Amino acid sequence: MRQEISAGGVVMFGNAILMLEKFNGEWVLPKGKVETGEKLEEAATREILEEAGVKAEVLKYIGKINYTYEDTWKVKECTDKTVHWFLMKSRSLACVPQREEGFIDAKFIHIDRACEIAKYDDEKGIINKAVNEYTTKDRQDVK
Ligand code: ATP
């Protein structure tokens, strides 16, 4: 089975989380494949910039999720995928969805609503974990 490793972020601004809307209407967290020689957190930071135009900084590692999917339009092949997630923060609400990356909207959405609209249950779990780890100190720290 093919293996794939990606990294992404739960990017906070106050009580809101950065979410992306795909062309098919699904709302997901920003993430992408880790390139050769790249650290997980570098990949997460780069993907968030590429997909949403948001410069985010890493606060801490949250955990990983695992799923398998079948590529139906190319070779019929199964991929075993692991996605590593970081709690991150942005200093601005500005974001620009990158259409060439497959996204039609990018928004900071209130924590409760973000959990409701997130397409995948494992991403809902990651959002909850990130919110629980997001301390008052994380909100206030200015570097
Ligand atoms: P990446 O953003 O890491 O470059 P991608 O856009 O190439 O990835 P995925 O988002 O992993 O690909 O989607 C591949 C398949 O896996 C799709 O069919 C998608 O619906 C499914 N999928 C995506 N995220 C999850 C998830 N969290 N849980 C289960 N299935 C998922």
Coordinates of N, CA and C and ligand atoms in Angstrom, one line a residue:
M1 N 0.8 -1.2 0.0 CA 0.0 0.0 0.0 C 0.9 1.3 0.0
R2 N 0.5 2.3 -0.7 CA 1.2 3.5 -0.8 C 1.1 4.2 0.6
Q3 N 2.1 4.9 1.0 CA 2.1 5.6 2.3 C 2.2 7.1 2.0
E4 N 1.4 7.9 2.7 CA 1.5 9.4 2.5 C 1.5 10.0 3.9
I5 N 2.4 11.0 4.0 CA 2.5 11.8 5.3 C 2.2 13.3 5.0
S6 N 1.3 13.8 5.7 CA 0.9 15.2 5.6 C 1.0 15.9 7.0
A7 N 1.0 17.2 6.9 CA 1.0 18.0 8.2 C 0.1 19.2 8.0
G8 N -0.6 19.5 9.1 CA -1.5 20.7 9.0 C -1.7 21.3 10.3
G9 N -2.6 22.3 10.4 CA -2.7 23.1 11.6 C -4.1 23.5 12.0
V10 N -4.3 23.6 13.3 CA -5.5 24.2 13.8 C -5.0 25.6 14.1
V11 N -5.3 26.5 13.2 CA -4.8 27.9 13.4 C -5.8 28.8 14.1
M12 N -5.4 29.3 15.2 CA -6.4 30.1 16.1 C -6.2 31.6 15.9
F13 N -7.2 32.3 16.0 CA -7.2 33.7 16.2 C -8.3 34.0 17.2
G14 N -7.9 34.3 18.4 CA -9.0 34.5 19.5 C -9.7 33.2 19.6
N15 N -11.1 33.2 19.4 CA -11.9 32.0 19.6 C -12.3 31.4 18.2
A16 N -11.5 31.8 17.2 CA -11.9 31.3 15.9 C -10.7 30.5 15.3
I17 N -11.1 29.6 14.4 CA -10.2 28.6 13.7 C -10.2 28.8 12.2
L18 N -9.1 28.7 11.6 CA -9.0 28.8 10.1 C -9.5 27.5 9.5
M19 N -10.6 27.7 8.7 CA -11.2 26.6 7.9 C -11.2 26.9 6.4
L20 N -11.1 25.8 5.6 CA -11.1 26.0 4.2 C -12.3 25.3 3.6
E21 N -12.9 25.9 2.6 CA -14.0 25.2 1.9 C -13.5 24.7 0.5
K22 N -13.7 23.4 0.3 CA -13.3 22.8 -1.0 C -14.3 23.1 -2.0
F23 N -14.0 22.9 -3.3 CA -14.9 23.1 -4.4 C -16.2 22.3 -4.2
N24 N -16.2 21.2 -3.5 CA -17.4 20.4 -3.3 C -18.2 20.8 -2.1
G25 N -17.8 21.9 -1.5 CA -18.6 22.4 -0.3 C -18.1 21.8 1.0
E26 N -17.1 20.9 1.0 CA -16.7 20.4 2.3 C -15.7 21.4 3.0
W27 N -15.9 21.5 4.3 CA -15.0 22.4 5.1 C -14.0 21.5 5.8
V28 N -12.7 21.9 5.7 CA -11.6 21.1 6.2 C -10.5 22.0 6.8
L29 N -9.7 21.4 7.6 CA -8.5 22.1 8.1 C -7.4 22.2 7.1
P30 N -6.6 23.2 7.1 CA -5.5 23.3 6.1 C -4.4 22.3 6.4
K31 N -3.9 21.6 5.4 CA -2.9 20.6 5.5 C -2.3 20.3 4.2
G32 N -1.2 19.6 4.1 CA -0.6 19.1 2.9 C 0.6 18.2 3.1
K33 N 1.0 17.7 2.0 CA 2.1 16.6 2.0 C 3.4 17.2 2.5
V34 N 4.1 16.4 3.3 CA 5.4 16.8 3.8 C 6.5 16.5 2.7
E35 N 7.3 17.5 2.3 CA 8.3 17.3 1.3 C 9.5 16.6 1.8
T36 N 10.4 16.1 0.9 CA 11.6 15.4 1.4 C 12.5 16.4 2.1
G37 N 13.0 16.0 3.3 CA 13.9 16.9 4.0 C 13.2 18.0 4.8
E38 N 11.9 18.0 4.8 CA 11.2 19.1 5.5 C 10.7 18.5 6.8
K39 N 10.7 19.4 7.9 CA 10.2 19.0 9.2 C 8.7 19.1 9.1
L40 N 8.0 18.4 10.0 CA 6.6 18.4 10.0 C 6.0 19.8 10.2
E41 N 6.6 20.5 11.1 CA 6.0 21.8 11.4 C 6.3 22.8 10.3
E42 N 7.4 22.6 9.6 CA 7.7 23.5 8.4 C 6.7 23.2 7.3
A43 N 6.3 21.9 7.1 CA 5.3 21.6 6.1 C 4.0 22.2 6.5
A44 N 3.6 22.1 7.7 CA 2.3 22.7 8.1 C 2.3 24.2 7.9
T45 N 3.3 24.8 8.3 CA 3.4 26.3 8.1 C 3.4 26.7 6.6
R46 N 4.1 25.9 5.8 CA 4.1 26.2 4.4 C 2.8 26.0 3.7
E47 N 2.1 24.9 4.1 CA 0.8 24.6 3.5 C -0.2 25.6 3.8
I48 N -0.2 26.1 5.0 CA -1.2 27.1 5.5 C -1.0 28.4 4.7
L49 N 0.2 28.7 4.4 CA 0.5 29.9 3.6 C 0.1 29.7 2.2
E50 N 0.4 28.5 1.6 CA 0.0 28.2 0.2 C -1.5 28.1 0.0
E51 N -2.2 27.5 1.0 CA -3.6 27.2 0.8 C -4.5 28.4 1.2
A52 N -4.0 29.2 2.2 CA -4.9 30.2 2.7 C -4.3 31.6 2.8
G53 N -3.0 31.7 2.4 CA -2.3 33.0 2.5 C -2.1 33.5 3.9
V54 N -2.1 32.5 4.9 CA -2.0 32.9 6.3 C -0.6 32.5 6.9
K55 N 0.0 33.5 7.5 CA 1.3 33.2 8.1 C 1.0 32.8 9.6
A56 N 1.2 31.6 9.9 CA 0.9 31.1 11.2 C 2.1 30.6 12.0
E57 N 2.1 30.7 13.3 CA 3.2 30.2 14.0 C 2.8 29.0 14.9
V58 N 3.7 28.1 15.0 CA 3.4 26.8 15.7 C 3.5 27.0 17.2
L59 N 2.5 26.6 17.9 CA 2.5 26.6 19.4 C 2.9 25.3 20.0
K60 N 2.2 24.2 19.5 CA 2.5 22.9 20.0 C 2.0 21.8 19.1
Y61 N 2.6 20.6 19.2 CA 2.1 19.4 18.5 C 0.8 18.9 19.2
I62 N -0.2 18.6 18.3 CA -1.5 18.1 18.9 C -1.6 16.6 18.8
G63 N -1.2 16.0 17.7 CA -1.3 14.6 17.5 C -1.6 14.2 16.0
K64 N -1.8 12.9 15.8 CA -1.9 12.5 14.4 C -3.2 11.8 14.1
I65 N -3.7 11.8 12.9 CA -4.8 10.9 12.5 C -4.4 10.0 11.4
N66 N -5.1 9.0 11.2 CA -4.7 8.0 10.1 C -6.0 7.6 9.4
Y67 N -5.9 7.5 8.1 CA -7.0 7.0 7.3 C -6.5 6.4 6.0
T68 N -7.3 5.6 5.4 CA -6.9 5.0 4.1 C -8.0 5.5 3.0
Y69 N -7.5 5.7 1.8 CA -8.4 6.1 0.7 C -8.0 5.4 -0.6
E70 N -8.9 5.3 -1.4 CA -8.7 4.7 -2.7 C -8.7 5.7 -3.8
D71 N -7.6 5.7 -4.6 CA -7.5 6.7 -5.7 C -8.3 6.0 -6.9
T72 N -9.5 6.6 -7.2 CA -10.3 5.9 -8.2 C -10.1 6.4 -9.6
W73 N -9.6 7.6 -9.7 CA -9.5 8.2 -11.1 C -8.1 7.8 -11.8
K74 N -7.1 7.6 -11.0 CA -5.8 7.1 -11.6 C -5.8 5.6 -11.5
V75 N -4.7 5.1 -11.0 CA -4.6 3.6 -10.8 C -5.5 3.4 -9.6
K76 N -6.2 2.2 -9.6 CA -7.0 1.9 -8.4 C -6.0 1.4 -7.3
E77 N -5.6 2.3 -6.5 CA -4.6 2.0 -5.5 C -5.0 2.6 -4.1
C78 N -4.7 1.8 -3.1 CA -5.0 2.3 -1.7 C -3.9 3.0 -1.1
T79 N -4.2 4.1 -0.5 CA -3.1 4.9 0.2 C -3.4 4.9 1.7
D80 N -2.4 4.6 2.5 CA -2.4 4.7 3.9 C -1.9 6.1 4.3
K81 N -2.7 6.9 4.9 CA -2.3 8.3 5.1 C -2.2 8.6 6.6
T82 N -1.2 9.3 7.0 CA -1.0 9.9 8.4 C -1.0 11.4 8.3
V83 N -1.7 12.1 9.1 CA -1.7 13.5 9.1 C -1.3 14.0 10.5
H84 N -0.2 14.8 10.6 CA 0.2 15.3 11.9 C -0.3 16.7 12.0
W85 N -0.8 17.0 13.2 CA -1.5 18.3 13.4 C -0.8 19.2 14.5
F86 N -0.7 20.4 14.3 CA -0.2 21.4 15.2 C -1.2 22.4 15.6
L87 N -1.1 22.8 16.9 CA -1.9 24.0 17.3 C -1.0 25.2 16.9
M88 N -1.7 26.1 16.2 CA -1.0 27.3 15.7 C -1.8 28.6 15.9
K89 N -1.1 29.7 15.8 CA -1.9 30.9 15.9 C -1.5 31.9 14.8
S90 N -2.5 32.7 14.5 CA -2.3 33.8 13.5 C -2.4 35.1 14.2
R91 N -1.7 36.1 13.7 CA -1.9 37.5 14.2 C -2.8 38.3 13.4
S92 N -3.4 37.7 12.4 CA -4.4 38.5 11.6 C -5.5 37.6 11.1
L93 N -6.7 38.2 10.9 CA -7.8 37.4 10.4 C -7.8 37.3 8.8
A94 N -6.9 38.0 8.2 CA -6.8 38.1 6.7 C -6.5 36.7 6.2
C95 N -7.2 36.3 5.2 CA -6.9 35.0 4.5 C -7.4 35.1 3.1
V96 N -6.8 34.4 2.2 CA -7.1 34.4 0.8 C -7.2 32.9 0.3
P97 N -8.3 32.4 0.0 CA -8.4 31.0 -0.4 C -7.7 30.8 -1.8
Q98 N -6.8 29.8 -1.9 CA -6.1 29.6 -3.1 C -6.8 28.6 -4.0
R99 N -7.4 29.2 -5.1 CA -8.3 28.3 -6.0 C -7.5 27.2 -6.7
E100 N -6.2 27.6 -7.0 CA -5.4 26.6 -7.7 C -5.1 25.4 -6.7
E101 N -5.3 25.6 -5.4 CA -5.1 24.5 -4.5 C -6.4 23.8 -4.2
G102 N -7.5 24.2 -4.9 CA -8.8 23.6 -4.8 C -9.8 24.2 -3.7
F103 N -9.5 25.4 -3.3 CA -10.3 26.0 -2.3 C -11.1 27.2 -2.7
I104 N -12.4 27.3 -2.4 CA -13.2 28.4 -2.8 C -13.4 29.4 -1.7
D105 N -13.1 29.0 -0.5 CA -13.3 30.0 0.6 C -12.3 29.6 1.8
A106 N -11.9 30.6 2.5 CA -11.1 30.5 3.7 C -11.6 31.5 4.7
K107 N -11.8 31.0 5.9 CA -12.4 31.9 6.9 C -11.9 31.5 8.3
F108 N -11.8 32.4 9.2 CA -11.7 32.1 10.6 C -13.1 32.0 11.2
I109 N -13.4 30.8 11.7 CA -14.8 30.5 12.1 C -14.8 30.2 13.6
H110 N -15.8 30.6 14.4 CA -15.9 30.4 15.8 C -15.7 28.9 16.1
I111 N -15.0 28.6 17.2 CA -14.7 27.2 17.6 C -15.9 26.2 17.5
D112 N -17.0 26.6 18.1 CA -18.2 25.7 18.1 C -18.7 25.5 16.7
R113 N -18.8 26.5 15.9 CA -19.3 26.4 14.5 C -18.3 25.5 13.7
A114 N -17.0 25.8 13.9 CA -16.0 25.1 13.2 C -16.1 23.6 13.4
C115 N -16.4 23.2 14.6 CA -16.6 21.7 14.9 C -17.8 21.2 14.2
E116 N -18.8 22.0 14.2 CA -20.1 21.6 13.5 C -19.9 21.3 12.0
I117 N -19.2 22.3 11.4 CA -19.1 22.2 9.9 C -18.0 21.3 9.4
A118 N -17.0 21.0 10.2 CA -15.9 20.2 9.8 C -16.4 18.9 9.2
K119 N -15.9 18.5 8.0 CA -16.4 17.4 7.3 C -16.1 16.0 8.0
Y120 N -14.9 15.9 8.5 CA -14.4 14.6 9.0 C -14.4 14.6 10.5
D121 N -14.9 13.5 11.1 CA -14.9 13.3 12.5 C -13.5 13.4 13.2
D122 N -12.5 12.8 12.5 CA -11.2 12.8 13.1 C -10.7 14.3 13.1
E123 N -11.1 15.1 12.2 CA -10.7 16.5 12.2 C -11.4 17.3 13.3
K124 N -12.7 16.9 13.6 CA -13.4 17.4 14.7 C -12.7 17.1 16.0
G125 N -12.2 15.9 16.1 CA -11.5 15.5 17.3 C -10.2 16.3 17.5
I126 N -9.5 16.6 16.4 CA -8.3 17.3 16.5 C -8.6 18.8 16.9
I127 N -9.7 19.3 16.4 CA -10.1 20.7 16.8 C -10.4 20.7 18.3
N128 N -11.1 19.7 18.8 CA -11.4 19.7 20.2 C -10.1 19.6 21.1
K129 N -9.2 18.8 20.6 CA -7.9 18.6 21.3 C -7.1 19.9 21.3
A130 N -7.1 20.6 20.2 CA -6.4 21.8 20.0 C -6.9 22.9 21.0
V131 N -8.3 23.0 21.0 CA -8.9 24.0 21.8 C -8.6 23.8 23.3
N132 N -8.6 22.5 23.7 CA -8.3 22.2 25.1 C -6.9 22.6 25.5
E133 N -6.0 22.5 24.5 CA -4.6 22.8 24.7 C -4.3 24.3 24.6
Y134 N -5.2 25.1 24.1 CA -5.0 26.5 23.8 C -5.2 27.3 25.0
T135 N -4.1 27.6 25.7 CA -4.2 28.3 27.0 C -4.4 29.8 26.9
T136 N -4.7 30.4 28.0 CA -4.8 31.8 28.1 C -3.5 32.5 27.7
K137 N -2.4 31.8 28.1 CA -1.1 32.3 27.9 C -0.8 32.3 26.3
D138 N -1.2 31.2 25.7 CA -1.0 31.1 24.2 C -1.7 32.3 23.5
R139 N -2.9 32.7 24.0 CA -3.7 33.8 23.4 C -2.9 35.1 23.6
Q140 N -2.2 35.2 24.7 CA -1.7 36.6 25.0 C -0.3 36.8 24.6
D141 N 0.5 35.7 24.6 CA 2.0 35.8 24.3 C 2.2 36.6 23.0
V142 N 3.1 37.6 23.1 CA 3.5 38.3 22.0 C 5.0 38.2 21.8
K143 N 5.4 37.6 20.7 CA 6.9 37.4 20.5 C 7.5 38.6 19.8
Ligands
ATP1 P1 -3.1 16.8 1.2 O1 -4.0 18.0 1.6 O2 -2.5 16.1 2.4 O3 -2.1 17.1 0.1 P2 -5.0 15.6 -0.6 O4 -5.8 16.8 -0.8 O5 -4.2 15.1 -1.8 O6 -4.1 15.7 0.6 P3 -6.8 14.2 1.1 O7 -7.3 15.4 1.7 O8 -6.1 13.2 2.1 O9 -5.9 14.4 -0.2 O10 -8.0 13.4 0.5 C1 -7.8 12.1 -0.1 C2 -9.1 11.3 0.2 O11 -9.2 11.1 1.6 C3 -10.4 12.0 -0.3 O12 -11.3 11.0 -0.7 C4 -10.9 12.5 1.0 O13 -12.3 12.6 1.0 C5 -10.4 11.5 2.1 N1 -10.1 12.2 3.4 C6 -9.6 13.4 3.5 N2 -9.5 13.7 4.8 C7 -10.0 12.7 5.5 C8 -10.1 12.4 6.9 N3 -9.7 13.3 7.8 N4 -10.7 11.3 7.3 C9 -11.0 10.4 6.3 N5 -10.9 10.6 5.0 C10 -10.4 11.7 4.6

